[in-house]
């Protein structure tokens, strides 16, 4: 069996595959960060609802102004944290979107190189078939000429 030359397209496909795997890994990290930020935001929302409810209970009964003031301060701090968490989530969403676009581009690149590699392999195969046919024809002609000389 003849050795086939290593096609440059195979190397480029392998490189594109590596790039795609790295991009997917980065996208997975970005997705995990985004999900963590969403969870933090949900926790802050539930804490805000809980403490707002507690403040309403304190305000509805005879209350100590210090206790109500403490709850208000804590709610203000939670709102500031929520605002920062919301900004962080937006940053992570943008990062995730950017990573998605990179994955799509890397996947397209890999598919392009795979297609080119497949075409090159088919072309190489057809060339090999042509060479074998030519060799077989040459052999047949030599055999015919040899037989015709012997039969004279």
PDB file of C-alpha atoms in Angstrom:
ATOM      1  CA  UNK A   1       0.000   0.000   0.000  1.00  0.00           C
ATOM      2  CA  UNK A   2       1.354   3.402  -0.944  1.00  0.00           C
ATOM      3  CA  UNK A   3       1.883   6.094   1.636  1.00  0.00           C
ATOM      4  CA  UNK A   4      -0.292   9.106   1.022  1.00  0.00           C
ATOM      5  CA  UNK A   5       1.216  12.499   1.617  1.00  0.00           C
ATOM      6  CA  UNK A   6      -0.038  14.287   4.719  1.00  0.00           C
ATOM      7  CA  UNK A   7      -2.432  16.921   3.556  1.00  0.00           C
ATOM      8  CA  UNK A   8      -2.034  20.466   4.820  1.00  0.00           C
ATOM      9  CA  UNK A   9      -5.814  20.611   5.211  1.00  0.00           C
ATOM     10  CA  UNK A  10      -5.684  17.905   7.874  1.00  0.00           C
ATOM     11  CA  UNK A  11      -3.267  20.009   9.903  1.00  0.00           C
ATOM     12  CA  UNK A  12      -5.409  23.109   9.474  1.00  0.00           C
ATOM     13  CA  UNK A  13      -8.522  21.140  10.450  1.00  0.00           C
ATOM     14  CA  UNK A  14      -6.777  19.881  13.582  1.00  0.00           C
ATOM     15  CA  UNK A  15      -5.711  23.420  14.456  1.00  0.00           C
ATOM     16  CA  UNK A  16      -9.266  24.699  13.869  1.00  0.00           C
ATOM     17  CA  UNK A  17     -10.598  21.884  16.064  1.00  0.00           C
ATOM     18  CA  UNK A  18      -8.228  22.899  18.862  1.00  0.00           C
ATOM     19  CA  UNK A  19      -9.315  26.526  18.498  1.00  0.00           C
ATOM     20  CA  UNK A  20     -12.954  25.431  18.628  1.00  0.00           C
ATOM     21  CA  UNK A  21     -12.402  23.372  21.788  1.00  0.00           C
ATOM     22  CA  UNK A  22     -10.669  26.312  23.481  1.00  0.00           C
ATOM     23  CA  UNK A  23     -13.483  28.647  22.451  1.00  0.00           C
ATOM     24  CA  UNK A  24     -16.098  26.222  23.802  1.00  0.00           C
ATOM     25  CA  UNK A  25     -14.176  25.985  27.050  1.00  0.00           C
ATOM     26  CA  UNK A  26     -14.103  29.782  27.357  1.00  0.00           C
ATOM     27  CA  UNK A  27     -17.806  29.906  26.572  1.00  0.00           C
ATOM     28  CA  UNK A  28     -18.498  27.327  29.291  1.00  0.00           C
ATOM     29  CA  UNK A  29     -16.567  29.430  31.811  1.00  0.00           C
ATOM     30  CA  UNK A  30     -18.478  32.545  30.733  1.00  0.00           C
ATOM     31  CA  UNK A  31     -21.784  30.680  31.045  1.00  0.00           C
ATOM     32  CA  UNK A  32     -20.874  29.489  34.553  1.00  0.00           C
ATOM     33  CA  UNK A  33     -20.012  33.055  35.605  1.00  0.00           C
ATOM     34  CA  UNK A  34     -23.271  34.311  34.127  1.00  0.00           C
ATOM     35  CA  UNK A  35     -25.292  31.641  35.963  1.00  0.00           C
ATOM     36  CA  UNK A  36     -23.515  32.438  39.246  1.00  0.00           C
ATOM     37  CA  UNK A  37     -24.324  36.136  38.775  1.00  0.00           C
ATOM     38  CA  UNK A  38     -27.964  35.245  38.069  1.00  0.00           C
ATOM     39  CA  UNK A  39     -28.080  33.154  41.259  1.00  0.00           C
ATOM     40  CA  UNK A  40     -26.547  36.016  43.283  1.00  0.00           C
ATOM     41  CA  UNK A  41     -29.102  38.414  41.841  1.00  0.00           C
ATOM     42  CA  UNK A  42     -31.945  36.036  42.713  1.00  0.00           C
ATOM     43  CA  UNK A  43     -30.641  35.664  46.282  1.00  0.00           C
ATOM     44  CA  UNK A  44     -30.416  39.429  46.667  1.00  0.00           C
ATOM     45  CA  UNK A  45     -33.966  39.794  45.325  1.00  0.00           C
ATOM     46  CA  UNK A  46     -35.262  37.265  47.849  1.00  0.00           C
ATOM     47  CA  UNK A  47     -33.334  38.965  50.677  1.00  0.00           C
ATOM     48  CA  UNK A  48     -34.768  42.334  49.644  1.00  0.00           C
ATOM     49  CA  UNK A  49     -38.292  40.925  49.617  1.00  0.00           C
ATOM     50  CA  UNK A  50     -37.741  39.232  52.972  1.00  0.00           C
ATOM     51  CA  UNK A  51     -36.372  42.334  54.693  1.00  0.00           C
ATOM     52  CA  UNK A  52     -38.976  44.618  53.116  1.00  0.00           C
ATOM     53  CA  UNK A  53     -41.632  42.280  54.508  1.00  0.00           C
ATOM     54  CA  UNK A  54     -39.978  42.329  57.946  1.00  0.00           C
ATOM     55  CA  UNK A  55     -39.815  46.129  57.822  1.00  0.00           C
ATOM     56  CA  UNK A  56     -43.535  46.290  57.002  1.00  0.00           C
ATOM     57  CA  UNK A  57     -44.299  44.035  59.955  1.00  0.00           C
ATOM     58  CA  UNK A  58     -42.205  46.237  62.254  1.00  0.00           C
ATOM     59  CA  UNK A  59     -43.876  49.395  60.949  1.00  0.00           C
ATOM     60  CA  UNK A  60     -47.380  47.913  61.394  1.00  0.00           C
ATOM     61  CA  UNK A  61     -46.911  47.172  65.066  1.00  0.00           C
ATOM     62  CA  UNK A  62     -45.630  49.465  67.721  1.00  0.00           C
ATOM     63  CA  UNK A  63     -42.068  49.777  66.657  1.00  0.00           C
ATOM     64  CA  UNK A  64     -38.810  50.976  67.858  1.00  0.00           C
ATOM     65  CA  UNK A  65     -37.490  53.631  65.551  1.00  0.00           C
ATOM     66  CA  UNK A  66     -33.945  52.241  65.853  1.00  0.00           C
ATOM     67  CA  UNK A  67     -35.036  48.801  64.705  1.00  0.00           C
ATOM     68  CA  UNK A  68     -36.909  50.233  61.699  1.00  0.00           C
ATOM     69  CA  UNK A  69     -33.919  52.429  60.887  1.00  0.00           C
ATOM     70  CA  UNK A  70     -31.602  49.411  60.986  1.00  0.00           C
ATOM     71  CA  UNK A  71     -33.851  47.513  58.573  1.00  0.00           C
ATOM     72  CA  UNK A  72     -34.000  50.530  56.227  1.00  0.00           C
ATOM     73  CA  UNK A  73     -30.203  50.826  56.264  1.00  0.00           C
ATOM     74  CA  UNK A  74     -29.795  47.146  55.538  1.00  0.00           C
ATOM     75  CA  UNK A  75     -32.324  47.352  52.686  1.00  0.00           C
ATOM     76  CA  UNK A  76     -30.407  50.303  51.209  1.00  0.00           C
ATOM     77  CA  UNK A  77     -27.193  48.259  51.385  1.00  0.00           C
ATOM     78  CA  UNK A  78     -28.929  45.287  49.744  1.00  0.00           C
ATOM     79  CA  UNK A  79     -30.217  47.546  46.956  1.00  0.00           C
ATOM     80  CA  UNK A  80     -26.680  48.821  46.327  1.00  0.00           C
ATOM     81  CA  UNK A  81     -25.409  45.228  46.233  1.00  0.00           C
ATOM     82  CA  UNK A  82     -28.217  44.288  43.867  1.00  0.00           C
ATOM     83  CA  UNK A  83     -27.330  47.159  41.552  1.00  0.00           C
ATOM     84  CA  UNK A  84     -23.685  46.009  41.436  1.00  0.00           C
ATOM     85  CA  UNK A  85     -24.806  42.403  40.891  1.00  0.00           C
ATOM     86  CA  UNK A  86     -27.010  43.555  38.012  1.00  0.00           C
ATOM     87  CA  UNK A  87     -24.081  45.401  36.412  1.00  0.00           C
ATOM     88  CA  UNK A  88     -21.880  42.342  36.896  1.00  0.00           C
ATOM     89  CA  UNK A  89     -24.532  40.158  35.248  1.00  0.00           C
ATOM     90  CA  UNK A  90     -24.662  42.503  32.251  1.00  0.00           C
ATOM     91  CA  UNK A  91     -20.879  42.256  31.864  1.00  0.00           C
ATOM     92  CA  UNK A  92     -21.027  38.463  32.068  1.00  0.00           C
ATOM     93  CA  UNK A  93     -23.880  38.345  29.547  1.00  0.00           C
ATOM     94  CA  UNK A  94     -21.846  40.444  27.111  1.00  0.00           C
ATOM     95  CA  UNK A  95     -18.823  38.197  27.667  1.00  0.00           C
ATOM     96  CA  UNK A  96     -20.953  35.100  27.096  1.00  0.00           C
ATOM     97  CA  UNK A  97     -22.377  36.576  23.876  1.00  0.00           C
ATOM     98  CA  UNK A  98     -18.882  37.408  22.643  1.00  0.00           C
ATOM     99  CA  UNK A  99     -17.752  33.857  23.411  1.00  0.00           C
ATOM    100  CA  UNK A 100     -20.760  32.450  21.549  1.00  0.00           C
ATOM    101  CA  UNK A 101     -19.812  34.444  18.447  1.00  0.00           C
ATOM    102  CA  UNK A 102     -16.233  33.179  18.720  1.00  0.00           C
ATOM    103  CA  UNK A 103     -17.460  29.565  18.971  1.00  0.00           C
ATOM    104  CA  UNK A 104     -19.691  30.025  15.920  1.00  0.00           C
ATOM    105  CA  UNK A 105     -16.812  31.514  13.917  1.00  0.00           C
ATOM    106  CA  UNK A 106     -14.424  28.743  15.027  1.00  0.00           C
ATOM    107  CA  UNK A 107     -16.989  26.090  14.127  1.00  0.00           C
ATOM    108  CA  UNK A 108     -17.456  27.608  10.659  1.00  0.00           C
ATOM    109  CA  UNK A 109     -13.690  27.671  10.195  1.00  0.00           C
ATOM    110  CA  UNK A 110     -13.390  24.016  11.220  1.00  0.00           C
ATOM    111  CA  UNK A 111     -16.198  22.990   8.868  1.00  0.00           C
ATOM    112  CA  UNK A 112     -14.537  24.913   6.032  1.00  0.00           C
ATOM    113  CA  UNK A 113     -11.218  23.149   6.582  1.00  0.00           C
ATOM    114  CA  UNK A 114     -12.942  19.772   6.911  1.00  0.00           C
ATOM    115  CA  UNK A 115     -14.657  20.344   3.579  1.00  0.00           C
ATOM    116  CA  UNK A 116     -11.388  21.360   1.939  1.00  0.00           C
ATOM    117  CA  UNK A 117      -9.615  18.357   3.455  1.00  0.00           C
ATOM    118  CA  UNK A 118     -12.321  16.031   2.168  1.00  0.00           C
ATOM    119  CA  UNK A 119     -12.096  17.538  -1.319  1.00  0.00           C
ATOM    120  CA  UNK A 120      -8.303  17.210  -1.276  1.00  0.00           C
ATOM    121  CA  UNK A 121      -8.550  13.558  -0.204  1.00  0.00           C
ATOM    122  CA  UNK A 122     -11.023  12.818  -2.994  1.00  0.00           C
ATOM    123  CA  UNK A 123      -8.788  14.588  -5.502  1.00  0.00           C
ATOM    124  CA  UNK A 124      -5.769  12.631  -4.264  1.00  0.00           C
ATOM    125  CA  UNK A 125      -7.730   9.394  -4.532  1.00  0.00           C
ATOM    126  CA  UNK A 126      -8.780  10.202  -8.114  1.00  0.00           C
ATOM    127  CA  UNK A 127      -5.182  11.006  -9.009  1.00  0.00           C
ATOM    128  CA  UNK A 128      -4.109   7.667  -7.548  1.00  0.00           C
ATOM    129  CA  UNK A 129      -6.778   5.857  -9.567  1.00  0.00           C
ATOM    130  CA  UNK A 130      -5.602   7.602 -12.751  1.00  0.00           C
ATOM    131  CA  UNK A 131      -1.984   6.651 -12.057  1.00  0.00           C
ATOM    132  CA  UNK A 132      -2.949   3.036 -11.396  1.00  0.00           C
ATOM    133  CA  UNK A 133      -5.035   2.931 -14.586  1.00  0.00           C
ATOM    134  CA  UNK A 134      -2.152   4.371 -16.591  1.00  0.00           C
ATOM    135  CA  UNK A 135       0.252   1.843 -15.055  1.00  0.00           C
ATOM    136  CA  UNK A 136      -2.164  -0.993 -15.807  1.00  0.00           C
ATOM    137  CA  UNK A 137      -2.519   0.230 -19.393  1.00  0.00           C
ATOM    138  CA  UNK A 138       1.245   0.446 -19.783  1.00  0.00           C
ATOM    139  CA  UNK A 139       1.627  -3.057 -18.373  1.00  0.00           C
ATOM    140  CA  UNK A 140      -1.057  -4.378 -20.727  1.00  0.00           C
ATOM    141  CA  UNK A 141       0.606  -2.761 -23.735  1.00  0.00           C
ATOM    142  CA  UNK A 142       3.976  -4.198 -22.736  1.00  0.00           C
ATOM    143  CA  UNK A 143       2.391  -7.636 -22.291  1.00  0.00           C
ATOM    144  CA  UNK A 144       0.627  -7.337 -25.654  1.00  0.00           C
ATOM    145  CA  UNK A 145       3.848  -6.302 -27.392  1.00  0.00           C
ATOM    146  CA  UNK A 146       5.721  -9.139 -25.730  1.00  0.00           C
ATOM    147  CA  UNK A 147       3.057 -11.671 -26.727  1.00  0.00           C
ATOM    148  CA  UNK A 148       2.932 -10.391 -30.291  1.00  0.00           C
ATOM    149  CA  UNK A 149       6.741 -10.729 -30.635  1.00  0.00           C
ATOM    150  CA  UNK A 150       6.609 -14.247 -29.288  1.00  0.00           C
ATOM    151  CA  UNK A 151       3.835 -15.234 -31.689  1.00  0.00           C
ATOM    152  CA  UNK A 152       5.738 -14.115 -34.825  1.00  0.00           C
TER     153      UNK A 152
END
